[in-house]
Amino acid sequence: LNLRLLTLLCSHFLSAVLSTLFSPTCQLQGQFHLSGMHKAGDVVFGGLFEGHFFSVFPDLSFTSKPPQPTCHGFDVLGFRQAQTMAFAIDEINRNSNLLPNVTLGYSLYDNCVKLSIGFRAALTLANGQDEQITLNETCVGSPPVVGIVGDSSSTRSIAISAVLGLYRVPMVSYFATCSCLSDRQKFPSFFRTIPSDAFQVHAMIQILKHFGWTWMGLLVSDDDYGLHAARSFQSDLGPSGGGCLAYLEVLPWSNDPTEIQRIVGVMKKSTARVVIVFAHETNMINLMEEVVRQHVTGLQWMASEAWTAATVLHTPQFMPYLGGTLGIAIRRGEIPGLKNFLLQIRPDLHHNTSYGNSMVNQFWEFMFRCRFAPPPAGWVEAGGALCTGEEDLENVETEFLDVSNLRPEYNVYKAVYALAYALDDLLHCEPGRGPFKGHSCSSVQRLEPWQLVYSLEKVNFTTPFGDQVSFDENGDALPVYDVMNWISLPDGGAEVLTVGEVKGSASKGDELILDEDKIFWNFESNQSPRSVCSEDCPPGTRLVRKKGKPVCCFDCVPCPKGKITNKTKDFWSSPQRDHCVPKKTEFLSYHEPLGICLTTASLLGTFICVVVLGIFFHYRRTPIVRANNSELSFQLLLSLKLCFLCSLLFIGRPRLWTCQLRHAAFGISFVLCVSCILVKTMVVLAVFKASKPGGEASLKWFGVMQQRGTVLVLTSIQAAICTAWLVSASPSPHKNTQYHIDKIIYECVVGSTIGFAVLLGYIGLLAILSFLIAFLARNLPDNFNEAKLITFSMLIFCAVWVAFVPAYISSPGKYADAVEVFAILASSFGLLVALFGPKCYIILLRPERNTRKAIMGRGIGS
């Protein structure tokens, strides 16, 4: 019997487990009781907003199911941001050009400024609130929401986006600024319509630079918002930022009087007059109470966007200290029609908590100090009023209806429209030409959140206020901030004015525009304060770093003779050491005697080449010119002309193009020249061999085309060497101050010593080959004795360049260029005189020897 009972129980248990595992339905295990606003639609957008300031969590006994947390302290401005999303969706639904035939809905939840509650709200948006969901085989169908607007906090956005990003649910935040959220690997579906803190830090540094503030303190909140900003400041305020932090302190979240007292003490003792605060309103209230108690005055405050518009600080108690504050504020915008929409808000008298507007009811109770029926126990007895729903918002004086300074709301507005435009782009897809698998398109019935992520990355539109909205590869919006200034009023309050803006651009960088005439300074001088660790060193002194101190802190000591404090190396001190004078400059100039002599020699060589070329062209039909391929002689003369001209590139002040061109022109010109000589030498040997019995075959390898091809190939190799050198390590101009401390020597650094060595080595290799072949052919019969001239010319050439290497290395400054020019000219004149001198002598002075009979008999050969 026991065995039968056990078997029966096991069978029932197994069937229950299997039915659960293979059931076609999904059962909701529980619900979070969250305050929210809801509206049905074909496609639903989610939203996370701050509806309450505080939350209460019950004690956890771990023995029973814990009750739901409660929220209190209604946040009117957070509710206005939620209503802005509702307004934007209502406006889109009335727009026939955007998402026609599609009705948008929304599901907005209150996060109560608490991570755990915000996380519950996000999971509720992603999962939905249906008690039971029927699954089909293909798992198709739209999710409860396709995109979420929010969250406002960086910490909550990090946690929520890390989870929803796994499922590629797009989040478009309107207030989360942590630069860490730009990491596309960790947050692949996160976007935002507020600039990243990285840009906010850049914007603040731009303001610091503008006013010359190089010594400042930094206070940050103890969360992701403040700590990441501190890291950005420390990295960006380095050498390029031109400033230093006098201190960096982390403000505690809780009201820790001892810690706050210590921080204010650090501020009081510091010489830094500028204090930058990356924190929240609550941090600032606790801090300022201690600042007032210790009476710390004379500070220039800089506010992050989190508290720039904090009206709670605009009190007679704080404004004597905070007056003149400069702050970074998110872009202000105008939303036509929003105020009328807010005035039309009405409570939900039926209390439909499953799909109603409980947040609206809480707002109504807060505004009119009443309670809906049934009221809490003792409310009526204590004289409390009951809400009727007929109360008029226009009769209430509240900042809720002040739409003149919309900043977070404007970002909410842009976030909703970004999702709408992305959805519109998806639904306008042409069937068969879609961006997804198999060129498919999306539809309202088969819409997936990851598809919206794809479309959001391409979104680009302009708001009615004229601002362009698009996202970069990290999901960040085009950065723009307003610069705000706190002006103290006679009644102890404050007026916050826009005095400038900072725009970010990929092409122009950060652009700061300030109207300094509008800025109020809270100092007796009514001028910008000076905040530096050490003043600039006066003339006649030099800077000495203070050991263990930031680079902005230094001492000024008298200069030894010749030293200056100017950072540039182009100046030197005057004999009296009281001002800077330009250093003398030195380079091989056209105006000095050495440069004039070398230029004259170069032009003279070029002129002689032209003359010889003219003589050879005029006597081109005579035997002595036609012998041994006259085309090679013309090529040789042209290359020698280039050799003479390339020397001019070494004279004058070095420029980038002259540095790059001088060695390339020199190398290619000389290789062309030596290649022609090498081919001429080889032709001499080939002709001699062809004159012997059975040697006719050797001439077929040295026809006109083969000679041209050989010269072209040998020259192309040098051109390839020069190209590789210029691409890998190009020569460039350089100011050398090592040779003489009071003189600047302009020179060209070769960039790559190996490249220069290969260039010279290749010329040397061809020259040695020409010399060896000509040397072997020196004892040929007289009618082939041009080999003797080639041997002599190559001997001169090699001797010049062998002497050049040690002379070049040991010559400083401009004399190195002079040595190289001299080597070019000497070798070029050597080749010109040795190869063409005898021929010109015969052509001009001994024409009787310029006959075929004379040349074939005993002439100089060819």
mmCIF file of N, CA and C in Angstrom, residues 122-207:
data_model
loop_
_atom_site.group_PDB
_atom_site.id
_atom_site.type_symbol
_atom_site.label_atom_id
_atom_site.label_comp_id
_atom_site.label_asym_id
_atom_site.label_seq_id
_atom_site.Cartn_x
_atom_site.Cartn_y
_atom_site.Cartn_z
ATOM 1 N N ALA A 122 12.137 49.180 -14.643
ATOM 2 C CA ALA A 122 12.676 48.817 -15.957
ATOM 3 C C ALA A 122 12.322 47.384 -16.319
ATOM 4 N N LEU A 123 12.412 46.465 -15.333
ATOM 5 C CA LEU A 123 12.057 45.066 -15.598
ATOM 6 C C LEU A 123 10.569 44.933 -15.873
ATOM 7 N N THR A 124 9.759 45.746 -15.187
ATOM 8 C CA THR A 124 8.317 45.725 -15.450
ATOM 9 C C THR A 124 8.020 46.180 -16.874
ATOM 10 N N LEU A 125 8.739 47.206 -17.343
ATOM 11 C CA LEU A 125 8.552 47.668 -18.716
ATOM 12 C C LEU A 125 8.958 46.593 -19.714
ATOM 13 N N ALA A 126 10.055 45.894 -19.435
ATOM 14 C CA ALA A 126 10.554 44.895 -20.376
ATOM 15 C C ALA A 126 9.697 43.635 -20.378
ATOM 16 N N ASN A 127 9.170 43.248 -19.185
ATOM 17 C CA ASN A 127 8.401 42.001 -19.077
ATOM 18 C C ASN A 127 6.916 42.202 -19.344
ATOM 19 N N GLY A 128 6.409 43.368 -18.978
ATOM 20 C CA GLY A 128 4.979 43.578 -19.059
ATOM 21 C C GLY A 128 4.291 43.178 -17.766
ATOM 22 N N GLN A 129 3.006 43.452 -17.657
ATOM 23 C CA GLN A 129 2.232 43.176 -16.442
ATOM 24 C C GLN A 129 1.117 42.171 -16.679
ATOM 25 N N ASP A 130 1.107 41.520 -17.866
ATOM 26 C CA ASP A 130 0.072 40.526 -18.129
ATOM 27 C C ASP A 130 0.251 39.331 -17.205
ATOM 28 N N GLU A 131 -0.869 38.862 -16.632
ATOM 29 C CA GLU A 131 -0.793 37.740 -15.701
ATOM 30 C C GLU A 131 -0.327 36.465 -16.393
ATOM 31 N N GLN A 132 -0.734 36.285 -17.668
ATOM 32 C CA GLN A 132 -0.384 35.050 -18.374
ATOM 33 C C GLN A 132 -0.167 35.360 -19.839
ATOM 34 N N ILE A 133 0.914 34.819 -20.390
ATOM 35 C CA ILE A 133 1.258 35.050 -21.789
ATOM 36 C C ILE A 133 1.286 33.705 -22.499
ATOM 37 N N THR A 134 0.579 33.601 -23.624
ATOM 38 C CA THR A 134 0.560 32.368 -24.413
ATOM 39 C C THR A 134 1.680 32.421 -25.435
ATOM 40 N N LEU A 135 2.524 31.397 -25.402
ATOM 41 C CA LEU A 135 3.653 31.341 -26.332
ATOM 42 C C LEU A 135 3.279 30.508 -27.542
ATOM 43 N N ASN A 136 3.750 30.888 -28.728
ATOM 44 C CA ASN A 136 3.550 30.058 -29.908
ATOM 45 C C ASN A 136 4.891 29.526 -30.391
ATOM 46 N N GLU A 137 4.861 28.739 -31.432
ATOM 47 C CA GLU A 137 6.064 28.042 -31.865
ATOM 48 C C GLU A 137 7.145 28.987 -32.360
ATOM 49 N N THR A 138 6.769 30.087 -32.974
ATOM 50 C CA THR A 138 7.777 30.991 -33.549
ATOM 51 C C THR A 138 8.140 32.140 -32.618
ATOM 52 N N CYS A 139 7.483 32.215 -31.473
ATOM 53 C CA CYS A 139 7.785 33.269 -30.486
ATOM 54 C C CYS A 139 7.717 34.658 -31.103
ATOM 55 N N VAL A 140 6.744 34.891 -31.993
ATOM 56 C CA VAL A 140 6.640 36.208 -32.605
ATOM 57 C C VAL A 140 5.742 37.098 -31.766
ATOM 58 N N GLY A 141 5.736 38.370 -32.112
ATOM 59 C CA GLY A 141 4.908 39.328 -31.394
ATOM 60 C C GLY A 141 5.746 40.438 -30.814
ATOM 61 N N SER A 142 5.133 41.588 -30.650
ATOM 62 C CA SER A 142 5.863 42.739 -30.136
ATOM 63 C C SER A 142 6.001 42.636 -28.618
ATOM 64 N N PRO A 143 7.116 43.123 -28.071
ATOM 65 C CA PRO A 143 7.282 43.154 -26.622
ATOM 66 C C PRO A 143 6.416 44.244 -26.009
ATOM 67 N N PRO A 144 6.304 44.276 -24.653
ATOM 68 C CA PRO A 144 5.457 45.302 -24.013
ATOM 69 C C PRO A 144 5.863 46.721 -24.405
ATOM 70 N N VAL A 145 7.159 47.015 -24.399
ATOM 71 C CA VAL A 145 7.645 48.308 -24.879
ATOM 72 C C VAL A 145 8.819 48.050 -25.826
ATOM 73 N N VAL A 146 8.996 48.911 -26.826
ATOM 74 C CA VAL A 146 10.084 48.719 -27.791
ATOM 75 C C VAL A 146 11.271 49.633 -27.490
ATOM 76 N N GLY A 147 11.077 50.610 -26.614
ATOM 77 C CA GLY A 147 12.154 51.522 -26.251
ATOM 78 C C GLY A 147 11.796 52.252 -24.970
ATOM 79 N N ILE A 148 12.827 52.695 -24.254
ATOM 80 C CA ILE A 148 12.618 53.333 -22.958
ATOM 81 C C ILE A 148 13.300 54.699 -22.953
ATOM 82 N N VAL A 149 12.590 55.702 -22.484
ATOM 83 C CA VAL A 149 13.166 57.028 -22.262
ATOM 84 C C VAL A 149 13.595 57.101 -20.796
ATOM 85 N N GLY A 150 14.863 57.258 -20.547
ATOM 86 C CA GLY A 150 15.373 57.284 -19.176
ATOM 87 C C GLY A 150 16.641 56.460 -19.082
ATOM 88 N N ASP A 151 17.240 56.334 -17.929
ATOM 89 C CA ASP A 151 16.842 56.951 -16.668
ATOM 90 C C ASP A 151 17.557 58.293 -16.530
ATOM 91 N N SER A 152 17.230 59.059 -15.479
ATOM 92 C CA SER A 152 17.855 60.358 -15.306
ATOM 93 C C SER A 152 19.192 60.275 -14.579
ATOM 94 N N SER A 153 19.438 59.188 -13.868
ATOM 95 C CA SER A 153 20.664 59.035 -13.085
ATOM 96 C C SER A 153 21.666 58.155 -13.820
ATOM 97 N N SER A 154 22.946 58.521 -13.734
ATOM 98 C CA SER A 154 23.992 57.705 -14.361
ATOM 99 C C SER A 154 24.078 56.337 -13.708
ATOM 100 N N THR A 155 24.026 56.285 -12.365
ATOM 101 C CA THR A 155 24.140 55.009 -11.658
ATOM 102 C C THR A 155 23.008 54.073 -12.054
ATOM 103 N N ARG A 156 21.772 54.570 -12.059
ATOM 104 C CA ARG A 156 20.646 53.721 -12.447
ATOM 105 C C ARG A 156 20.731 53.328 -13.917
ATOM 106 N N SER A 157 21.164 54.254 -14.759
ATOM 107 C CA SER A 157 21.274 53.936 -16.194
ATOM 108 C C SER A 157 22.321 52.863 -16.437
ATOM 109 N N ILE A 158 23.413 52.911 -15.682
ATOM 110 C CA ILE A 158 24.465 51.887 -15.827
ATOM 111 C C ILE A 158 23.901 50.507 -15.504
ATOM 112 N N ALA A 159 23.193 50.393 -14.373
ATOM 113 C CA ALA A 159 22.662 49.103 -13.940
ATOM 114 C C ALA A 159 21.581 48.588 -14.896
ATOM 115 N N ILE A 160 20.657 49.475 -15.252
ATOM 116 C CA ILE A 160 19.528 49.050 -16.093
ATOM 117 C C ILE A 160 19.994 48.719 -17.505
ATOM 118 N N SER A 161 20.826 49.607 -18.090
ATOM 119 C CA SER A 161 21.266 49.390 -19.471
ATOM 120 C C SER A 161 22.163 48.160 -19.596
ATOM 121 N N ALA A 162 22.894 47.836 -18.528
ATOM 122 C CA ALA A 162 23.743 46.644 -18.575
ATOM 123 C C ALA A 162 22.906 45.388 -18.750
ATOM 124 N N VAL A 163 21.688 45.380 -18.168
ATOM 125 C CA VAL A 163 20.807 44.216 -18.294
ATOM 126 C C VAL A 163 19.991 44.289 -19.581
ATOM 127 N N LEU A 164 19.318 45.422 -19.815
ATOM 128 C CA LEU A 164 18.485 45.534 -21.018
ATOM 129 C C LEU A 164 19.323 45.504 -22.291
ATOM 130 N N GLY A 165 20.595 45.908 -22.171
ATOM 131 C CA GLY A 165 21.471 45.855 -23.341
ATOM 132 C C GLY A 165 21.703 44.441 -23.834
ATOM 133 N N LEU A 166 21.587 43.458 -22.919
ATOM 134 C CA LEU A 166 21.734 42.059 -23.333
ATOM 135 C C LEU A 166 20.662 41.663 -24.328
ATOM 136 N N TYR A 167 19.496 42.308 -24.225
ATOM 137 C CA TYR A 167 18.369 42.017 -25.115
ATOM 138 C C TYR A 167 18.169 43.117 -26.151
ATOM 139 N N ARG A 168 19.160 44.047 -26.206
ATOM 140 C CA ARG A 168 19.148 45.137 -27.180
ATOM 141 C C ARG A 168 17.871 45.968 -27.107
ATOM 142 N N VAL A 169 17.401 46.189 -25.885
ATOM 143 C CA VAL A 169 16.272 47.107 -25.688
ATOM 144 C C VAL A 169 16.843 48.527 -25.635
ATOM 145 N N PRO A 170 16.454 49.404 -26.540
ATOM 146 C CA PRO A 170 17.060 50.752 -26.568
ATOM 147 C C PRO A 170 16.623 51.606 -25.383
ATOM 148 N N MET A 171 17.607 52.287 -24.781
ATOM 149 C CA MET A 171 17.344 53.280 -23.748
ATOM 150 C C MET A 171 17.872 54.619 -24.237
ATOM 151 N N VAL A 172 17.048 55.644 -24.154
ATOM 152 C CA VAL A 172 17.476 56.990 -24.526
ATOM 153 C C VAL A 172 17.347 57.856 -23.279
ATOM 154 N N SER A 173 18.481 58.130 -22.629
ATOM 155 C CA SER A 173 18.456 58.913 -21.396
ATOM 156 C C SER A 173 18.450 60.401 -21.707
ATOM 157 N N TYR A 174 17.826 61.144 -20.819
ATOM 158 C CA TYR A 174 17.742 62.594 -20.986
ATOM 159 C C TYR A 174 18.592 63.330 -19.949
ATOM 160 N N PHE A 175 19.229 62.561 -19.013
ATOM 161 C CA PHE A 175 19.973 63.264 -17.953
ATOM 162 C C PHE A 175 21.178 62.490 -17.425
ATOM 163 N N ALA A 176 21.419 61.269 -17.895
ATOM 164 C CA ALA A 176 22.571 60.478 -17.433
ATOM 165 C C ALA A 176 23.805 60.902 -18.220
ATOM 166 N N THR A 177 24.786 61.447 -17.534
ATOM 167 C CA THR A 177 25.919 62.075 -18.227
ATOM 168 C C THR A 177 27.242 61.345 -18.070
ATOM 169 N N CYS A 178 27.305 60.276 -17.291
ATOM 170 C CA CYS A 178 28.591 59.607 -17.025
ATOM 171 C C CYS A 178 29.268 59.201 -18.329
ATOM 172 N N SER A 179 30.544 59.548 -18.467
ATOM 173 C CA SER A 179 31.270 59.229 -19.700
ATOM 174 C C SER A 179 31.409 57.725 -19.890
ATOM 175 N N CYS A 180 31.276 56.955 -18.786
ATOM 176 C CA CYS A 180 31.402 55.490 -18.895
ATOM 177 C C CYS A 180 30.298 54.893 -19.756
ATOM 178 N N LEU A 181 29.165 55.595 -19.875
ATOM 179 C CA LEU A 181 28.049 55.070 -20.663
ATOM 180 C C LEU A 181 28.301 55.151 -22.162
ATOM 181 N N SER A 182 29.423 55.744 -22.560
ATOM 182 C CA SER A 182 29.785 55.785 -23.986
ATOM 183 C C SER A 182 30.481 54.505 -24.432
ATOM 184 N N ASP A 183 30.702 53.590 -23.485
ATOM 185 C CA ASP A 183 31.365 52.313 -23.812
ATOM 186 C C ASP A 183 30.377 51.404 -24.521
ATOM 187 N N ARG A 184 30.549 51.261 -25.828
ATOM 188 C CA ARG A 184 29.597 50.491 -26.638
ATOM 189 C C ARG A 184 29.692 48.994 -26.372
ATOM 190 N N GLN A 185 30.803 48.517 -25.841
ATOM 191 C CA GLN A 185 30.913 47.102 -25.517
ATOM 192 C C GLN A 185 30.025 46.749 -24.331
ATOM 193 N N LYS A 186 29.957 47.631 -23.336
ATOM 194 C CA LYS A 186 29.161 47.368 -22.139
ATOM 195 C C LYS A 186 27.708 47.794 -22.292
ATOM 196 N N PHE A 187 27.472 48.857 -23.051
ATOM 197 C CA PHE A 187 26.117 49.411 -23.168
ATOM 198 C C PHE A 187 25.766 49.573 -24.654
ATOM 199 N N PRO A 188 25.503 48.463 -25.349
ATOM 200 C CA PRO A 188 25.321 48.524 -26.816
ATOM 201 C C PRO A 188 24.025 49.182 -27.255
ATOM 202 N N SER A 189 23.040 49.304 -26.353
ATOM 203 C CA SER A 189 21.750 49.881 -26.783
ATOM 204 C C SER A 189 21.426 51.163 -26.030
ATOM 205 N N PHE A 190 22.451 51.817 -25.479
ATOM 206 C CA PHE A 190 22.224 53.048 -24.711
ATOM 207 C C PHE A 190 22.490 54.271 -25.576
ATOM 208 N N PHE A 191 21.555 55.215 -25.534
ATOM 209 C CA PHE A 191 21.686 56.490 -26.226
ATOM 210 C C PHE A 191 21.337 57.603 -25.230
ATOM 211 N N ARG A 192 21.691 58.832 -25.562
ATOM 212 C CA ARG A 192 21.312 59.943 -24.688
ATOM 213 C C ARG A 192 21.242 61.241 -25.478
ATOM 214 N N THR A 193 20.346 62.105 -25.019
ATOM 215 C CA THR A 193 20.188 63.415 -25.655
ATOM 216 C C THR A 193 20.864 64.511 -24.839
ATOM 217 N N ILE A 194 21.603 64.131 -23.822
ATOM 218 C CA ILE A 194 22.398 65.071 -23.025
ATOM 219 C C ILE A 194 23.869 64.753 -23.282
ATOM 220 N N PRO A 195 24.718 65.756 -23.372
ATOM 221 C CA PRO A 195 26.132 65.460 -23.645
ATOM 222 C C PRO A 195 26.779 64.657 -22.518
ATOM 223 N N SER A 196 27.812 63.927 -22.868
ATOM 224 C CA SER A 196 28.580 63.149 -21.898
ATOM 225 C C SER A 196 29.365 64.072 -20.974
ATOM 226 N N ASP A 197 29.649 63.575 -19.761
ATOM 227 C CA ASP A 197 30.483 64.339 -18.827
ATOM 228 C C ASP A 197 31.860 64.622 -19.391
ATOM 229 N N ALA A 198 32.316 63.781 -20.311
ATOM 230 C CA ALA A 198 33.620 64.034 -20.931
ATOM 231 C C ALA A 198 33.609 65.391 -21.617
ATOM 232 N N PHE A 199 32.510 65.710 -22.277
ATOM 233 C CA PHE A 199 32.418 67.021 -22.920
ATOM 234 C C PHE A 199 32.189 68.121 -21.892
ATOM 235 N N GLN A 200 31.438 67.816 -20.826
ATOM 236 C CA GLN A 200 31.216 68.822 -19.785
ATOM 237 C C GLN A 200 32.544 69.215 -19.139
ATOM 238 N N VAL A 201 33.412 68.218 -18.930
ATOM 239 C CA VAL A 201 34.737 68.510 -18.381
ATOM 240 C C VAL A 201 35.520 69.382 -19.362
ATOM 241 N N HIS A 202 35.457 69.026 -20.667
ATOM 242 C CA HIS A 202 36.141 69.848 -21.684
ATOM 243 C C HIS A 202 35.606 71.279 -21.678
ATOM 244 N N ALA A 203 34.285 71.408 -21.528
ATOM 245 C CA ALA A 203 33.675 72.745 -21.524
ATOM 246 C C ALA A 203 34.180 73.564 -20.333
ATOM 247 N N MET A 204 34.267 72.932 -19.169
ATOM 248 C CA MET A 204 34.763 73.640 -17.989
ATOM 249 C C MET A 204 36.229 74.039 -18.155
ATOM 250 N N ILE A 205 37.014 73.150 -18.748
ATOM 251 C CA ILE A 205 38.425 73.468 -18.968
ATOM 252 C C ILE A 205 38.565 74.634 -19.943
ATOM 253 N N GLN A 206 37.661 74.712 -20.912
ATOM 254 C CA GLN A 206 37.672 75.853 -21.835
ATOM 255 C C GLN A 206 37.436 77.166 -21.080
ATOM 256 N N ILE A 207 36.515 77.147 -20.117
ATOM 257 C CA ILE A 207 36.242 78.349 -19.319
ATOM 258 C C ILE A 207 37.449 78.683 -18.445
#
